Coordinates of C-alpha atoms in Angstrom, one line a residue:
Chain V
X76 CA 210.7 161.8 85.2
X77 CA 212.4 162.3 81.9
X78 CA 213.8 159.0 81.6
X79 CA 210.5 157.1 82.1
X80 CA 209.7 156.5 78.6
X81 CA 212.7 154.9 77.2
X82 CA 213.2 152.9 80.4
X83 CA 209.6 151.3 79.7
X84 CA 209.8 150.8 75.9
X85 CA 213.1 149.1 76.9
X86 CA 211.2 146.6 79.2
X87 CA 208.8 146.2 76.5
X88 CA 211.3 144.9 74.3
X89 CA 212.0 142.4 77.3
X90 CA 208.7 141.3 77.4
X91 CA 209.5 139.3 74.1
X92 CA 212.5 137.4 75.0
X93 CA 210.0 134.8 76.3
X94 CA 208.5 132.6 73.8
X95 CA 208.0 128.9 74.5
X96 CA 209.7 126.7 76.4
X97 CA 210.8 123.5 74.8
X98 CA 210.2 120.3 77.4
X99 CA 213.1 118.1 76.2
X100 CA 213.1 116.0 79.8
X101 CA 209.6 114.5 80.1
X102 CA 209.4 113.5 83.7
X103 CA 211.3 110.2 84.0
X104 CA 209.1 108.7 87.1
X105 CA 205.8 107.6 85.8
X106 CA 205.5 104.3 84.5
X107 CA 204.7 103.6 80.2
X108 CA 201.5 103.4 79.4
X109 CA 200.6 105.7 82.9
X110 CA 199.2 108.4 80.0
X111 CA 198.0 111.3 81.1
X112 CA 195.1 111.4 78.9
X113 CA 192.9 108.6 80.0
X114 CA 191.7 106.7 77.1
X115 CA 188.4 104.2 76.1
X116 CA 188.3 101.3 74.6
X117 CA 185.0 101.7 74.2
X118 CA 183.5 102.5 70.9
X119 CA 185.1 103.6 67.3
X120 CA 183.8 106.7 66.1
X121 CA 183.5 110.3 66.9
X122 CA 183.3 111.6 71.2
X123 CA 183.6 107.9 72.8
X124 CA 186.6 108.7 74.7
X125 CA 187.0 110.0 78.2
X126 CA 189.4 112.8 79.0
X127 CA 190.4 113.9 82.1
X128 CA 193.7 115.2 82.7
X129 CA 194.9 116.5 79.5
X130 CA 193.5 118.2 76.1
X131 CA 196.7 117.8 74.6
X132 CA 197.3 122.1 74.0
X133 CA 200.5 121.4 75.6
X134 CA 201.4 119.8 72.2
X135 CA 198.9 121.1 69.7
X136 CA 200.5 124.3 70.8
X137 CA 203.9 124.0 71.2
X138 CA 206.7 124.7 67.8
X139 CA 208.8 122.2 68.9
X140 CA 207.0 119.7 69.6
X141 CA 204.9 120.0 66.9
X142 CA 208.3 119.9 64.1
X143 CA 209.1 117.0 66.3
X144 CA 205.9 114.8 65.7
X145 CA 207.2 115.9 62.2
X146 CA 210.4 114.3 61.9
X147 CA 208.8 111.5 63.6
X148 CA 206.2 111.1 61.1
X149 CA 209.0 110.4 58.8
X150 CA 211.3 108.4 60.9
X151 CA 208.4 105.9 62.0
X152 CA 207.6 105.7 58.5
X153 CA 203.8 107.3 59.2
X154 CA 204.5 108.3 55.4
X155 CA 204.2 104.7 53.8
X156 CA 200.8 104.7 54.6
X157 CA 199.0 107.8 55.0
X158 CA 201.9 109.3 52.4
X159 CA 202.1 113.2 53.7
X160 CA 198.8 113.4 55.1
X161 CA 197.1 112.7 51.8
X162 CA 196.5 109.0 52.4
X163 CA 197.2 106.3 50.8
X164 CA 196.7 102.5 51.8
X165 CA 195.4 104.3 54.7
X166 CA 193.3 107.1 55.0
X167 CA 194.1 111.0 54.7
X168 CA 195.1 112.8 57.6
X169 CA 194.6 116.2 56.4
X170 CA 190.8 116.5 55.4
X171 CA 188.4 116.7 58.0
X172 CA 187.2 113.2 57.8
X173 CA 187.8 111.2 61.0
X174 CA 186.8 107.5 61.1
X175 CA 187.9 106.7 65.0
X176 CA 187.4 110.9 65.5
X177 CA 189.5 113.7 65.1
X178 CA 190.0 114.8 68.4
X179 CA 194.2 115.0 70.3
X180 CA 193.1 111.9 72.1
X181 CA 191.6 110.3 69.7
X182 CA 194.4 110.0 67.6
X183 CA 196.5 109.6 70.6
X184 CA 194.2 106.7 70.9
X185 CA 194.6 105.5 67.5
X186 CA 198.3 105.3 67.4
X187 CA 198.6 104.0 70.8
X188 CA 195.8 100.9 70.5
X189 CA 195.9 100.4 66.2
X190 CA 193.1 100.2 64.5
X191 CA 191.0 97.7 62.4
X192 CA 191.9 97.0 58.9
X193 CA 195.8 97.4 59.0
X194 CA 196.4 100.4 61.7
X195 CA 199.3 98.7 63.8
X196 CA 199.5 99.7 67.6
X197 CA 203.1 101.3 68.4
X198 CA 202.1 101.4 72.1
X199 CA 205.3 100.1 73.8
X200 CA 207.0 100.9 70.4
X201 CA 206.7 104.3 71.0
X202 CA 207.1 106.5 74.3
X203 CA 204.3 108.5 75.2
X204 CA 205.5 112.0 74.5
X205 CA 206.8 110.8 71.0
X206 CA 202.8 109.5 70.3
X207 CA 201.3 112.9 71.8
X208 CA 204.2 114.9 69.2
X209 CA 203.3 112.7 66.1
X210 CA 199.4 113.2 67.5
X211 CA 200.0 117.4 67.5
X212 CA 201.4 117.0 64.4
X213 CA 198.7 115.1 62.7
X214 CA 196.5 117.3 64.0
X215 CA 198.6 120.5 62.3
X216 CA 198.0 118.3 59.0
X217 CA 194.6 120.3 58.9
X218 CA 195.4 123.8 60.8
X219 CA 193.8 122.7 63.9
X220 CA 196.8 123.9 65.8
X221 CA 197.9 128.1 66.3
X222 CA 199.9 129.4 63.0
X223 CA 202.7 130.3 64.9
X224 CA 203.4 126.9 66.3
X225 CA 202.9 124.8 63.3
X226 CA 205.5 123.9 61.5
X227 CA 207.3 125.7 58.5
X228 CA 208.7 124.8 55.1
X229 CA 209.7 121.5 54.3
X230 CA 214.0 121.3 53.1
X231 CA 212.8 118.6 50.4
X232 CA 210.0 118.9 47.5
X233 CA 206.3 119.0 49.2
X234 CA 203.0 118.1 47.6
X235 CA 201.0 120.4 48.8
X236 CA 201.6 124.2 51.1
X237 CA 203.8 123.9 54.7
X238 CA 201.2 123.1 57.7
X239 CA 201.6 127.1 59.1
X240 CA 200.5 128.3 55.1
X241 CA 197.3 126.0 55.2
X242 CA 193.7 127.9 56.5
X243 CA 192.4 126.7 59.4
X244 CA 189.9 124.6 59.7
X245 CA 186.8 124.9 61.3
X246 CA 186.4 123.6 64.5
X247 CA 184.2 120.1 64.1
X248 CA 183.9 118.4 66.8
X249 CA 185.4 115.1 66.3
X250 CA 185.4 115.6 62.4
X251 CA 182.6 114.3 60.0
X252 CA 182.3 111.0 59.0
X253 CA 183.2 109.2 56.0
X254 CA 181.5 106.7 53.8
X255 CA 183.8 103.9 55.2
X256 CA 183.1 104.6 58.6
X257 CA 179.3 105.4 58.7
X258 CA 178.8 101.4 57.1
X259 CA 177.7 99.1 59.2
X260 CA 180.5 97.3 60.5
Chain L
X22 CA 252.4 144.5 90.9
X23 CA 255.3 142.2 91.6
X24 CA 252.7 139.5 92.5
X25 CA 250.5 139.8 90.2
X26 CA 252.9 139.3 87.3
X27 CA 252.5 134.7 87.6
X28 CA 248.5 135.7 87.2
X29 CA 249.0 137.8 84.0
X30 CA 251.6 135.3 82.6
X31 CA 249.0 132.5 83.3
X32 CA 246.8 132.6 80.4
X33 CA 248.8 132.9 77.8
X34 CA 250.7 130.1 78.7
X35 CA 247.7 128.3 79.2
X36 CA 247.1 128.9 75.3
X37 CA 250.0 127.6 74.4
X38 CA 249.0 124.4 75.9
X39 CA 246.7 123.7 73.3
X40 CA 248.9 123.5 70.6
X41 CA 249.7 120.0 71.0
X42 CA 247.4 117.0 71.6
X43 CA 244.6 115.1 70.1
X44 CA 242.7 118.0 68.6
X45 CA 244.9 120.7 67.3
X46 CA 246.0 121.5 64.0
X47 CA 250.0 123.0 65.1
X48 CA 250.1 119.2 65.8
X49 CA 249.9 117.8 62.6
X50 CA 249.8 113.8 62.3
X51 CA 249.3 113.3 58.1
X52 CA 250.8 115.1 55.0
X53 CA 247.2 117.0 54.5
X54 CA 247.9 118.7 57.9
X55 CA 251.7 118.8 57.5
X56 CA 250.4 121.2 54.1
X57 CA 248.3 123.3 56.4
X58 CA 250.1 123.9 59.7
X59 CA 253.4 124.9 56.9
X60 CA 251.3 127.3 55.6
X61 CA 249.8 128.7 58.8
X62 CA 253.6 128.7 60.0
X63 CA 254.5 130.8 56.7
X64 CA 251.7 133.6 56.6
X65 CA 252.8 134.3 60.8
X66 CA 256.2 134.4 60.2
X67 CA 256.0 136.8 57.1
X68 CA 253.2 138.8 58.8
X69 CA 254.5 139.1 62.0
X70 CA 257.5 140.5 60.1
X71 CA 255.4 142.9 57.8
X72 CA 254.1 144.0 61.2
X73 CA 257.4 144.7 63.1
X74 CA 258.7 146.4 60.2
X75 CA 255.8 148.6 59.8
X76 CA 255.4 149.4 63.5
X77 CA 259.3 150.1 63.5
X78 CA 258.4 152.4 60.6
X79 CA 255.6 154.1 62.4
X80 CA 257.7 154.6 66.0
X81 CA 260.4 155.8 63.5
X82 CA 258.8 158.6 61.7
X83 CA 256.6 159.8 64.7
X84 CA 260.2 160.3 66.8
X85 CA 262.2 161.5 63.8
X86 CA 262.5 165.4 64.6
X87 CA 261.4 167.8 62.0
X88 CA 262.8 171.2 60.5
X89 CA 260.0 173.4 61.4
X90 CA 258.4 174.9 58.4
X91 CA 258.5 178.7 58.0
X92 CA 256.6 179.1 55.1
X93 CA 253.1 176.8 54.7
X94 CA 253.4 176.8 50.6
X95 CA 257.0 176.7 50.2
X96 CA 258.0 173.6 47.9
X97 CA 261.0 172.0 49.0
X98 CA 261.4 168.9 46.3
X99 CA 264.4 167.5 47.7
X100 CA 262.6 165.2 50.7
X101 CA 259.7 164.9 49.0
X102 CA 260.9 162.9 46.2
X103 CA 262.8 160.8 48.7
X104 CA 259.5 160.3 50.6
X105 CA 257.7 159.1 47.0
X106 CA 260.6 156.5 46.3
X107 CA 260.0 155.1 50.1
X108 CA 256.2 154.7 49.7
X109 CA 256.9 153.0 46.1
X110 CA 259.2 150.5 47.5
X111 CA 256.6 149.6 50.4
X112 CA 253.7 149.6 48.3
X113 CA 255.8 147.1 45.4
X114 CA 257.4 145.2 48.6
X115 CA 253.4 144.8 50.1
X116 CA 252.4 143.4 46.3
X117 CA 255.1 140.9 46.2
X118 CA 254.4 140.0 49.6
X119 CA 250.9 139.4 49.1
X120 CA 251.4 137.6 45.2
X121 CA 253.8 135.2 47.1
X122 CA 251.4 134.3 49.5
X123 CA 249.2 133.6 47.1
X124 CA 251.3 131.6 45.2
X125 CA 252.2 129.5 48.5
X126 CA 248.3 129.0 49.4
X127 CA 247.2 128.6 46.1
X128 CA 250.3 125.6 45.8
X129 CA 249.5 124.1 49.2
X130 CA 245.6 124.0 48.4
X131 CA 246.4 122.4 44.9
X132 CA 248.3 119.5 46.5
X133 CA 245.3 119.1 49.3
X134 CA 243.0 118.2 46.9
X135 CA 244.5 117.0 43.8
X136 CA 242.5 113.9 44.7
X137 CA 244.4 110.7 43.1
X138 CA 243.8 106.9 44.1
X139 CA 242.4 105.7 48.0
X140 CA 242.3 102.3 48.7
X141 CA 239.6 103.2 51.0
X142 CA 236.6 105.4 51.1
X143 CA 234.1 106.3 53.5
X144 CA 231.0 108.0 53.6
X145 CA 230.3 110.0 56.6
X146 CA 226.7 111.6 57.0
X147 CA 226.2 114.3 59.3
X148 CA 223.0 114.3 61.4
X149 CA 221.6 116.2 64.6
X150 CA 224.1 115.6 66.9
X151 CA 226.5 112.4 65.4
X152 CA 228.2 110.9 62.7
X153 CA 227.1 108.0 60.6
X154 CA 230.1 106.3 58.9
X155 CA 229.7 103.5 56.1
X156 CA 233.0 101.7 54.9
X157 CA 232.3 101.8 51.1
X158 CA 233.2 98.8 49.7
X159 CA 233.0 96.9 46.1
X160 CA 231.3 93.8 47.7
X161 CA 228.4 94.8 49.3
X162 CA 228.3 92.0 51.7
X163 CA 231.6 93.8 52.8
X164 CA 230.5 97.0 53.2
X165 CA 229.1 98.3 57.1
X166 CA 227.9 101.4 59.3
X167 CA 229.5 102.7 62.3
X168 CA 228.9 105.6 64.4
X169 CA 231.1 108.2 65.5
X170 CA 234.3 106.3 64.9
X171 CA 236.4 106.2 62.5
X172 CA 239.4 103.7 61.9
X173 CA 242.1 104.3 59.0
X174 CA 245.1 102.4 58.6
X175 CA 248.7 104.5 59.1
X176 CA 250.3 105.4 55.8
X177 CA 247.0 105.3 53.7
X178 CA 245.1 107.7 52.1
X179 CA 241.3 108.2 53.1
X180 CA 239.1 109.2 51.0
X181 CA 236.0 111.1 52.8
X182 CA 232.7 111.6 51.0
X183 CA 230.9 114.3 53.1
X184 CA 227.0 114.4 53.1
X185 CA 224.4 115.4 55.5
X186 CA 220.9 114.1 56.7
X187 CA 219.5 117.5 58.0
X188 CA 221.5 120.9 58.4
X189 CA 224.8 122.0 57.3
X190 CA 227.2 120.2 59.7
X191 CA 231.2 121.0 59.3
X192 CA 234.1 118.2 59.6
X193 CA 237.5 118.9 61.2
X194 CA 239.7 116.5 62.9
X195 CA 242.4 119.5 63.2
X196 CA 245.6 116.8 63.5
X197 CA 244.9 115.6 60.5
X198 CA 243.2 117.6 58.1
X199 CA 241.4 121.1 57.3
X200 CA 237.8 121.5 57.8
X201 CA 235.2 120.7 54.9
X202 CA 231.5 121.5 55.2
X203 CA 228.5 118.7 54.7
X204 CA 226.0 120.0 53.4
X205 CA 222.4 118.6 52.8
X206 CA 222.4 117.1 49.0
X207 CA 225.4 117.7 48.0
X208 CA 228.9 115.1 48.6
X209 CA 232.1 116.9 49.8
X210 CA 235.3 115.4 49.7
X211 CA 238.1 115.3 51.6
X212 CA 241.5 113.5 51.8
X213 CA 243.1 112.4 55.2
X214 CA 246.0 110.1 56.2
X215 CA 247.6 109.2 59.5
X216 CA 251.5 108.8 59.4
X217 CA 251.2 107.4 62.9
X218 CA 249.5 105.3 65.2
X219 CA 247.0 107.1 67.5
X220 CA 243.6 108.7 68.6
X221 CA 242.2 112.0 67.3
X222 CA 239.7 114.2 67.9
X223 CA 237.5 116.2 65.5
X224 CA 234.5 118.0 66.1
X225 CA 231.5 119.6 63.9
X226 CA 232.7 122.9 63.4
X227 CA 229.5 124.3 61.4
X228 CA 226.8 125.6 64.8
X229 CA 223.9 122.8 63.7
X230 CA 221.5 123.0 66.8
X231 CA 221.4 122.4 70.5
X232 CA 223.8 120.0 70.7
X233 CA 226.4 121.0 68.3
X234 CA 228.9 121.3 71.3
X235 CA 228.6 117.6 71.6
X236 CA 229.1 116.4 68.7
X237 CA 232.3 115.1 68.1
X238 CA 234.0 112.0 66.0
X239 CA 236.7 110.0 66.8
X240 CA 239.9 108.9 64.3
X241 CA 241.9 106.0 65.4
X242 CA 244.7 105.1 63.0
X243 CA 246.2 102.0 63.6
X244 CA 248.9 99.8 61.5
X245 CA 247.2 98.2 58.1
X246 CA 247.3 94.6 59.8
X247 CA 244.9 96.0 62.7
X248 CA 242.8 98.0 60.8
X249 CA 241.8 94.9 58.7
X250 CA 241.2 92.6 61.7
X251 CA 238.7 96.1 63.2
X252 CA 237.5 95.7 59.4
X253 CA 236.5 92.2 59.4
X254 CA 234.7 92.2 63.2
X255 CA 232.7 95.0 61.8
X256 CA 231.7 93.2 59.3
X257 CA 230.5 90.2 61.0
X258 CA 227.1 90.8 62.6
X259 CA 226.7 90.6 66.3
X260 CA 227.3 87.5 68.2
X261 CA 224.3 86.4 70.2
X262 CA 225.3 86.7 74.1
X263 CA 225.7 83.3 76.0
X264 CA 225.2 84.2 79.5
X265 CA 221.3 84.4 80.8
X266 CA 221.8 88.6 81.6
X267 CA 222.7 89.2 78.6
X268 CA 220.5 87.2 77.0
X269 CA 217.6 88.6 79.2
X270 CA 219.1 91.9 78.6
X271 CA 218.9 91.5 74.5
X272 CA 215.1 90.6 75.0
X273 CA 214.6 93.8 76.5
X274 CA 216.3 95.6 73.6
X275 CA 214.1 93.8 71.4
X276 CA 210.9 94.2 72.8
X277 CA 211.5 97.8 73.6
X278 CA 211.2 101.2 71.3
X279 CA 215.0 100.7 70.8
X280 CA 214.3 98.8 68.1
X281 CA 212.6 101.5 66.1
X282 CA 215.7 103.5 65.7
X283 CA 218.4 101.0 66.4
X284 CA 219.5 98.5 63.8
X285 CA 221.7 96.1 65.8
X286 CA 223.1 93.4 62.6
X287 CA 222.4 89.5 63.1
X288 CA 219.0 90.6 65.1
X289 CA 215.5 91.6 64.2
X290 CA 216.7 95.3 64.9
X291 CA 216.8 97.3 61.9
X292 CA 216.3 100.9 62.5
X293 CA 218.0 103.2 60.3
X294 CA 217.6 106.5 62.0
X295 CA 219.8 106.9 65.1
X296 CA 223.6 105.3 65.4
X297 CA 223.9 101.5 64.7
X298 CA 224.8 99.4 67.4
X299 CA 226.2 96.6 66.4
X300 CA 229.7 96.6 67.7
X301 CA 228.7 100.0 70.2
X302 CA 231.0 97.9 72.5
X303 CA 234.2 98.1 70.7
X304 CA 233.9 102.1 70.6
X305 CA 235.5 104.7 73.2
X306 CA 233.1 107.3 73.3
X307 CA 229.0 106.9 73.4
X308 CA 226.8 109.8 72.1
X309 CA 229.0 111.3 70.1
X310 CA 232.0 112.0 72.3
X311 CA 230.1 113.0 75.2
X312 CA 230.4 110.3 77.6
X313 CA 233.0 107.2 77.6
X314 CA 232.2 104.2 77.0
X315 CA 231.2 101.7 79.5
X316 CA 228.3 100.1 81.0
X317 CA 227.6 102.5 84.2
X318 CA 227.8 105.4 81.1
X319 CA 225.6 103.2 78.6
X320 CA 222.8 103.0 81.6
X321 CA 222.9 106.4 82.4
X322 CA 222.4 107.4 78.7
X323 CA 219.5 104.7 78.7
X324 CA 217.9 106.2 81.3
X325 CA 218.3 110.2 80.8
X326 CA 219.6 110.8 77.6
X327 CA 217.6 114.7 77.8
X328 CA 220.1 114.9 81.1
X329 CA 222.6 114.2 79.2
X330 CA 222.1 115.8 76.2
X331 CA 219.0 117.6 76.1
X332 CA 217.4 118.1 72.6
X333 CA 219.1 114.8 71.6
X334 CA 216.8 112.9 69.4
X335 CA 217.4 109.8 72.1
X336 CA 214.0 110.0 73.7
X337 CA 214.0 108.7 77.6
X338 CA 213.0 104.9 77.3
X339 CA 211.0 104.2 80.8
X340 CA 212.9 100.9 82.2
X341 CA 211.8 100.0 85.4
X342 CA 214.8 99.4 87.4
X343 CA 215.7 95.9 87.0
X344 CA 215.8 96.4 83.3
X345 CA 218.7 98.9 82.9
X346 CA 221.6 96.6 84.1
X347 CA 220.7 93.8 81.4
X348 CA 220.4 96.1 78.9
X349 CA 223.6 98.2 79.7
X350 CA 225.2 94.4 80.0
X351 CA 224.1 93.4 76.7
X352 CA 225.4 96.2 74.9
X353 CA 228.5 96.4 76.5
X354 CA 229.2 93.2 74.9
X355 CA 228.3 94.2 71.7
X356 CA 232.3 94.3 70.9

């Protein structure tokens, strides 16, 4: 009976070899463009889109996919426009203002199908799973992913904090509206 | 125990093995790596003799029989002073060994990287899990990217400028040279030279990530008149294909996410990211030394690179069927 106690603070310490798994082998069956969140084509603006299978937490809440999306957001040269989330020819990623919605799937959406006034569509450009990583991340631009999951200092010099040192912000569904986007059209 | 004698003899003859070949450094192939494997020569032999001797020493004293003392604080000067005189002699015998050594490193590292004129220079860039190799050249038209290949002519120094796009990586090619470290920001350099013609191995030696394992680069040193006909075909951008598979299989490349990572020369492909493609035809390996080139390999990297080499930043392109073969085709004649 004696050698209870250690024995279970030793399988305590067990219980945190576990952490997250990292998906590197999306399944290689389903077809492009066979997405597993279902998106409208419906309407611009904030809660138009269907979702059925997926919210996208397997990406919002995953380290390595999240520091994936940002590599990407480099590599597809996200930064040229929207410069590190602070916008530039194109709009900010990081405040709270969505135009097309601020949603996983809306920006899934957004990458996927382009938008008006200079958004290009990467669908076929871009595998699925790489869109939902750059998505998570553009969603960690504003804390709307866990701390421990988004990602951590940059190597090079950064305009603003890391995405894990920025407060979170609070939950808006779909994000307000800016100027640009409640104009008529 | 008789027969188990072959099994204990096994694997240290299996060791020894690996001293030759096209990734060991008691193999030297160039002056650089004639410099190191004398020196690693040097410090075994004299060590290995410091060692018997003191060993010898040690067996020695412990079986030496001694007078039994009959009084604990008697002084008896006579051995003692002998004793001193022995320990002085080691102790100035151990300094001299180790100043020579010193000496002998210190004059073997001066000569590895006195530096001094190259004809050639390359950069090499290390990233997450290859090698990006640009032939540096006055002309820029002249000057060209390759991927985890590297060709010097026989008889030539090389310079190497060591950089790296993401985390430390290391560069060894053991037959040829030691290993120098490429860090992120900073250019390393390095001098290597082939005295022969032939194919060597080297590997990151610095633990960069998943795939570190398989991340390997390729020397090929060949005589100056074939290294400058490799030089100019990797210059030249790629010749469009002829034949309708190819041809077929070229559209696909095009109109597929290849493109946004792949810069393919004399096509609309211009990625800078991932390993240029332009001659991937004339290489050995694919991926870094992980699988040999050839078109059955090339598809099955197209179609499950995370199979292959999971973590890889090669995401799984989804071909449908029909598609792979074209593809592999066309960049199998990408020579």
């Amino acid at each position: 009976m004696k050698r209870l106690p250690p024995i279970a603070a030793a399988l305590v310490f067990l219980s945190a070899c576990e952490r997250e798994d990292r998906e590197f082998r999306p399944s290689p069956v389903a077809g492009e463009g066979d997405a597993a969140i279902a998106l409208s084509s419906i309407a611009p603006g904030p809660g138009g889109t269907e979702m059925r299978a997926d919210t996208g937490k397997a990406y919002e809440e995953n380290a390595y996919h999240l520091s994936e999306g940002k590599r990407l957001f480099t590599w597809f040269n996200c930064k040229g426009c929207h410069a590190n989330g602070g916008g530039g020819s194109g709009p900010a990623l990081m405040d709270d203002r969505w135009i097309y919605g601020g949603e996983f799937q809306n920006i899934v959406q957004s990458i996927g199908e382009g938008r008006p006034n200079g958004m290009p569509s990467f669908r076929g450009k871009i595998p699925d799973e790489l869109i939902m990583q750059i998505a998570g991340y553009v969603r960690s631009m504003g804390r709307h992913v866990p701390m421990d999951a988004a990602p951590g200092r940059n190597d090079d010099l950064m305009p603003r904090p890391s995405e894990h040192r920025l407060p979170s912000s609070p939950a808006v569904t779909g994000g307000t509206v800016p100027p640009s986007g409640q104009a008529p059209q | 125990m008789r027969c188990c004698r072959p099994a204990l003899l096994t694997p240290p003859l299996l060791l020894l093995t690996a001293c030759s070949g096209w990734q060991s450094s008691l193999d030297p192939q160039g002056p650089q790596a004639d410099l190191l494997a004398g020196l690693f020569w040097v410090f075994t032999a004299v060590l290995s003799a410091v060692w018997l001797l003191t060993m010898t020493a040690l067996v020695v004293a412990l079986l030496r029989r001694h007078p039994a003392r009959t009084e604990p604080l008697e002084l008896n000067t006579r051995p003692e002073r002998g004793m001193a005189r022995t320990v002085g002699a080691a102790a100035a015998l151990t300094l001299v060994v180790v100043v020579a050594l010193t000496v002998v490193s210190y004059g073997a590292q001066r000569a590895l990287f006195s530096g001094g004129e190259a004809p050639l220079t390359l950069k090499v860039k290390g990233h997450q899990w290859w090698w990006e190799v640009t032939y540096e050249d006055p002309g820029p038209s002249r000057q060209f990217t390759t991927a985890n290949e590297i060709h010097v002519p026989v008889g030539q120094p090389v310079h190497v400028k060591l950089e790296s796009a993401d985390v430390i990586h290391s560069f060894w090619v053991p037959n040829l040279a030691g290993k120098m470290d490429a860090i992120p920001g900073r250019e390393n350099r390095l001098v290597i030279q082939a005295s022969k013609e032939g194919v060597f191995r080297g590997q990151c030696t610095e633990f960069c990530g998943w795939q570190h394992a398989h991340m390997a680069i390729t020397v090929v040193a060949h005589s100056l008149e074939d290294f400058e006909r490799w030089r100019e075909s990797q210059i030249s951008a790629a010749e469009p294909p002829d034949d309708p598979v190819r041809k077929r299989g070229m559209q696909i490349f095009l109109s597929r996410p290849c493109v946004m990572c792949h810069q393919i020369r004399g096509t609309p492909a211009a990625g800078k990211v991932a390993p240029d493609l332009t001659h991937i035809g004339s290489r050995l390996h694919i991926a870094a030394g992980t699988l040999p080139n050839g078109r059955g390999n090339l598809a099955a990297w197209i179609v499950d690179p995370q199979g292959i080499k999971p973590g890889a930043h090669m995401p799984l392109i989804k071909l449908n069927a029909e598609e792979v073969e074209p593809l592999a085709r066309y960049l199998e004649g990408l020579k």
